[in-house]
């Protein structure tokens, strides 16, 4: 069965620090990969997605993620975080060509200190 | 364009009582999902509809949970009777079609507390 692992439960950073959130998945086939963000009191929003092509994907608000197939990883990065990036971040995967059933990780809570 | 709309946003009920959640997906989206999100966890799929048909309900606890999507648009998720362990956020989501462009959009969720 597919599963998604997010390594960090809670990350605390100061503003302007660089961010990297880990995500690994287990599935032997071809997958689509996603990062969603949930700001306090708001709904899940898509940050970025990877379907095919360039493994370095750029999303909204300066976020990017790199798909490394050999490591089954899709880590999220941002060079300089802001207080407004405080949120919970979820990595998700589904099988390429599937009906879209997303498997989510448990999430990483990011707290950015002003 | 309106997003996925859910109601109610918050519901507090006593155990053994029934509860129902309603979802209106993004216009034109034929696929509708109900996800369950427990505190500190990622969302988990309960049921997926393609138009009116429930094509994946393997994770839906059918002894107390039911769902319907009449006319292939709005959907209702019902719990009867509710148990303390059902306290969670119930997320509705929708997408259009399948394959490469199949981004799933989520509603704000219905927060259920069973006391």
Tab-separated table of C-alpha atoms in Angstrom:
chain	number	residue	atom	x	y	z
A	1	UNK	CA	0.000	0.000	0.000
A	2	UNK	CA	1.099	3.532	-0.624
A	3	UNK	CA	2.275	5.636	2.289
A	4	UNK	CA	3.795	9.064	2.789
A	5	UNK	CA	6.264	9.957	5.524
A	6	UNK	CA	6.965	13.478	6.679
A	7	UNK	CA	10.042	13.526	8.849
A	8	UNK	CA	9.367	16.539	11.022
A	9	UNK	CA	6.293	17.003	13.160
A	10	UNK	CA	7.022	20.586	14.167
A	11	UNK	CA	9.634	22.966	12.786
A	12	UNK	CA	10.388	26.331	14.380
A	13	UNK	CA	12.356	28.908	12.418
A	14	UNK	CA	13.172	32.580	12.619
A	15	UNK	CA	12.207	34.883	9.768
A	16	UNK	CA	14.635	34.816	6.846
A	17	UNK	CA	15.834	31.317	7.708
A	18	UNK	CA	15.848	28.708	4.977
A	19	UNK	CA	13.299	25.915	5.045
A	20	UNK	CA	13.412	22.313	3.955
A	21	UNK	CA	10.617	19.896	4.833
A	22	UNK	CA	11.185	16.243	4.104
A	23	UNK	CA	8.732	13.935	2.349
A	24	UNK	CA	9.252	10.337	1.335
A	25	UNK	CA	6.721	8.026	-0.231
A	26	UNK	CA	6.515	4.323	-0.716
A	27	UNK	CA	5.173	3.161	-4.037
A	28	UNK	CA	6.961	1.347	-6.797
A	29	UNK	CA	5.036	2.775	-9.705
A	30	UNK	CA	4.730	6.177	-11.291
A	31	UNK	CA	3.253	8.826	-9.058
A	32	UNK	CA	1.993	12.375	-8.955
A	33	UNK	CA	3.251	14.416	-6.006
A	34	UNK	CA	1.745	17.369	-4.182
A	35	UNK	CA	2.390	19.768	-1.352
A	36	UNK	CA	-0.623	21.330	0.323
A	37	UNK	CA	-0.605	24.083	2.941
A	38	UNK	CA	-3.181	24.779	5.630
A	39	UNK	CA	-2.983	28.236	7.206
A	40	UNK	CA	-4.572	28.607	10.642
A	41	UNK	CA	-8.338	28.454	10.309
A	42	UNK	CA	-8.253	28.006	6.556
A	43	UNK	CA	-8.750	25.174	4.098
A	44	UNK	CA	-6.094	23.063	2.462
A	45	UNK	CA	-4.548	24.870	-0.495
A	46	UNK	CA	-2.318	23.503	-3.207
A	47	UNK	CA	1.242	24.852	-3.012
A	48	UNK	CA	2.710	22.940	-5.902
A	49	UNK	CA	2.491	19.689	-7.785
A	50	UNK	CA	4.651	17.390	-9.856
A	51	UNK	CA	3.272	15.228	-12.648
A	52	UNK	CA	6.174	14.856	-15.059
A	53	UNK	CA	9.059	16.737	-16.676
A	54	UNK	CA	11.463	18.969	-14.772
A	55	UNK	CA	11.854	17.434	-11.307
A	56	UNK	CA	12.335	20.891	-9.769
A	57	UNK	CA	8.888	22.358	-9.354
A	58	UNK	CA	8.142	25.938	-8.426
A	59	UNK	CA	4.962	26.801	-6.601
A	60	UNK	CA	3.257	29.798	-5.102
A	61	UNK	CA	4.781	32.153	-2.527
A	62	UNK	CA	8.378	31.267	-3.364
A	63	UNK	CA	8.143	27.585	-2.521
A	64	UNK	CA	9.762	24.884	-4.592
A	65	UNK	CA	10.132	21.122	-4.371
A	66	UNK	CA	12.464	18.625	-5.954
A	67	UNK	CA	11.433	15.145	-6.989
A	68	UNK	CA	14.276	12.658	-6.567
A	69	UNK	CA	13.002	9.395	-7.960
A	70	UNK	CA	15.913	7.293	-6.690
A	71	UNK	CA	15.224	8.447	-3.140
A	72	UNK	CA	11.416	8.394	-3.387
A	73	UNK	CA	11.526	11.923	-2.056
A	74	UNK	CA	9.771	15.209	-2.743
A	75	UNK	CA	11.199	17.738	-0.301
A	76	UNK	CA	9.757	21.212	0.016
A	77	UNK	CA	12.086	24.218	0.183
A	78	UNK	CA	11.995	27.957	0.587
A	79	UNK	CA	15.147	30.098	0.757
A	80	UNK	CA	13.792	32.652	3.214
A	81	UNK	CA	10.661	32.127	5.281
A	82	UNK	CA	8.304	34.822	6.497
A	83	UNK	CA	6.077	34.972	9.553
A	84	UNK	CA	3.098	34.520	7.191
A	85	UNK	CA	4.409	31.063	6.233
A	86	UNK	CA	3.329	29.787	9.642
A	87	UNK	CA	1.037	26.903	8.728
A	88	UNK	CA	0.794	23.156	8.465
A	89	UNK	CA	2.276	21.547	5.372
A	90	UNK	CA	1.100	18.241	3.932
A	91	UNK	CA	2.824	16.105	1.351
A	92	UNK	CA	0.547	13.875	-0.747
A	93	UNK	CA	0.857	11.324	-3.515
A	94	UNK	CA	-1.378	9.476	-5.934
A	95	UNK	CA	-0.731	6.919	-8.602
A	96	UNK	CA	-0.227	8.258	-12.113
A	97	UNK	CA	-3.378	7.634	-14.068
A	98	UNK	CA	-5.396	6.852	-10.952
A	99	UNK	CA	-8.750	8.366	-10.205
A	100	UNK	CA	-7.031	10.901	-7.991
A	101	UNK	CA	-7.172	9.286	-4.556
A	102	UNK	CA	-4.587	11.235	-2.585
A	103	UNK	CA	-2.556	9.651	0.184
A	104	UNK	CA	-1.392	12.268	2.684
A	105	UNK	CA	1.447	12.410	5.139
A	106	UNK	CA	0.760	13.387	8.738
A	107	UNK	CA	1.798	16.958	8.136
A	108	UNK	CA	4.546	19.242	9.419
A	109	UNK	CA	3.651	22.252	11.478
A	110	UNK	CA	5.864	25.246	10.690
A	111	UNK	CA	6.121	28.088	13.175
A	112	UNK	CA	8.031	31.171	12.044
A	113	UNK	CA	9.146	33.577	14.749
A	114	UNK	CA	9.079	37.270	13.779
B	1	UNK	CA	-15.020	31.260	-9.013
B	2	UNK	CA	-16.489	29.780	-5.839
B	3	UNK	CA	-14.540	27.049	-4.148
B	4	UNK	CA	-15.821	23.895	-2.481
B	5	UNK	CA	-18.527	24.896	-0.023
B	6	UNK	CA	-19.285	22.904	3.099
B	7	UNK	CA	-21.796	23.272	5.884
B	8	UNK	CA	-22.045	23.399	8.758
B	9	UNK	CA	-18.550	24.624	9.635
B	10	UNK	CA	-18.903	23.533	13.247
B	11	UNK	CA	-21.167	21.024	14.940
B	12	UNK	CA	-21.339	19.812	18.514
B	13	UNK	CA	-23.574	16.834	19.233
B	14	UNK	CA	-24.066	14.284	21.950
B	15	UNK	CA	-22.999	10.720	21.299
B	16	UNK	CA	-25.590	8.480	19.698
B	17	UNK	CA	-27.134	11.456	17.901
B	18	UNK	CA	-27.170	11.715	14.102
B	19	UNK	CA	-25.319	14.380	12.142
B	20	UNK	CA	-25.164	15.318	8.479
B	21	UNK	CA	-22.681	17.348	6.468
B	22	UNK	CA	-23.353	18.950	3.110
B	23	UNK	CA	-20.954	19.725	0.293
B	24	UNK	CA	-21.251	21.707	-2.919
B	25	UNK	CA	-18.253	21.071	-5.191
B	26	UNK	CA	-16.674	23.463	-7.654
B	27	UNK	CA	-18.919	23.906	-10.661
B	28	UNK	CA	-18.135	21.369	-13.376
B	29	UNK	CA	-16.121	19.048	-11.152
B	30	UNK	CA	-17.401	15.526	-11.659
B	31	UNK	CA	-15.302	13.886	-8.950
B	32	UNK	CA	-16.181	14.480	-5.314
B	33	UNK	CA	-14.356	13.212	-2.242
B	34	UNK	CA	-15.054	13.038	1.457
B	35	UNK	CA	-11.950	12.945	3.639
B	36	UNK	CA	-11.601	12.544	7.395
B	37	UNK	CA	-8.892	14.483	9.236
B	38	UNK	CA	-8.132	13.588	12.819
B	39	UNK	CA	-6.149	15.973	15.001
B	40	UNK	CA	-2.467	15.809	14.170
B	41	UNK	CA	-3.015	13.628	11.117
B	42	UNK	CA	-3.290	14.060	7.390
B	43	UNK	CA	-6.621	13.637	5.627
B	44	UNK	CA	-7.782	10.102	4.871
B	45	UNK	CA	-10.229	9.222	2.121
B	46	UNK	CA	-13.686	8.041	3.176
B	47	UNK	CA	-15.448	7.910	-0.176
B	48	UNK	CA	-14.984	9.074	-3.747
B	49	UNK	CA	-17.727	9.739	-6.297
B	50	UNK	CA	-17.469	9.905	-10.048
B	51	UNK	CA	-20.648	11.767	-10.939
B	52	UNK	CA	-23.398	9.925	-9.033
B	53	UNK	CA	-21.467	6.700	-8.569
B	54	UNK	CA	-19.509	5.873	-5.431
B	55	UNK	CA	-16.417	4.306	-7.006
B	56	UNK	CA	-14.325	3.930	-3.849
B	57	UNK	CA	-16.024	3.560	-0.471
B	58	UNK	CA	-13.672	0.958	0.944
B	59	UNK	CA	-12.665	3.190	3.881
B	60	UNK	CA	-16.200	4.259	4.803
B	61	UNK	CA	-17.437	2.617	8.047
B	62	UNK	CA	-20.716	1.502	6.609
B	63	UNK	CA	-22.281	0.480	9.888
B	64	UNK	CA	-22.752	4.110	10.872
B	65	UNK	CA	-21.621	6.265	7.948
B	66	UNK	CA	-23.526	6.845	4.738
B	67	UNK	CA	-23.158	9.223	1.839
B	68	UNK	CA	-25.057	10.185	-1.238
B	69	UNK	CA	-24.561	12.359	-4.270
B	70	UNK	CA	-27.881	12.738	-5.959
B	71	UNK	CA	-27.794	14.248	-9.454
B	72	UNK	CA	-24.010	14.148	-9.419
B	73	UNK	CA	-23.491	17.567	-7.856
B	74	UNK	CA	-24.035	18.163	-4.125
B	75	UNK	CA	-23.271	15.486	-1.604
B	76	UNK	CA	-24.271	14.640	1.941
B	77	UNK	CA	-22.299	12.634	4.479
B	78	UNK	CA	-24.245	11.240	7.423
B	79	UNK	CA	-23.208	9.629	10.686
B	80	UNK	CA	-25.813	7.758	12.695
B	81	UNK	CA	-25.291	7.204	15.539
B	82	UNK	CA	-22.237	9.327	16.271
B	83	UNK	CA	-19.543	8.052	18.639
B	84	UNK	CA	-16.966	9.985	20.652
B	85	UNK	CA	-14.230	8.821	18.287
B	86	UNK	CA	-15.956	10.479	15.348
B	87	UNK	CA	-14.799	13.890	16.574
B	88	UNK	CA	-12.718	15.153	13.657
B	89	UNK	CA	-12.791	17.428	10.640
B	90	UNK	CA	-14.746	16.158	7.651
B	91	UNK	CA	-13.338	17.551	4.431
B	92	UNK	CA	-15.075	17.641	1.104
B	93	UNK	CA	-13.016	18.018	-2.050
B	94	UNK	CA	-13.574	17.985	-5.777
B	95	UNK	CA	-11.671	17.641	-9.009
B	96	UNK	CA	-12.329	17.534	-12.712
B	97	UNK	CA	-11.669	14.333	-14.560
B	98	UNK	CA	-8.606	12.214	-14.124
B	99	UNK	CA	-5.016	12.090	-15.223
B	100	UNK	CA	-2.521	14.869	-15.500
B	101	UNK	CA	-4.696	17.801	-14.559
B	102	UNK	CA	-6.372	16.122	-11.663
B	103	UNK	CA	-5.734	18.674	-8.927
B	104	UNK	CA	-7.993	18.189	-5.933
B	105	UNK	CA	-9.502	21.269	-4.310
B	106	UNK	CA	-10.626	21.186	-0.693
B	107	UNK	CA	-13.371	22.899	1.226
B	108	UNK	CA	-12.874	24.472	4.641
B	109	UNK	CA	-14.143	21.396	6.420
B	110	UNK	CA	-16.874	20.602	8.903
B	111	UNK	CA	-15.539	20.363	12.444
B	112	UNK	CA	-17.428	17.771	14.476
B	113	UNK	CA	-17.241	17.444	18.234
B	114	UNK	CA	-19.073	14.534	19.836
B	115	UNK	CA	-19.604	14.873	23.581
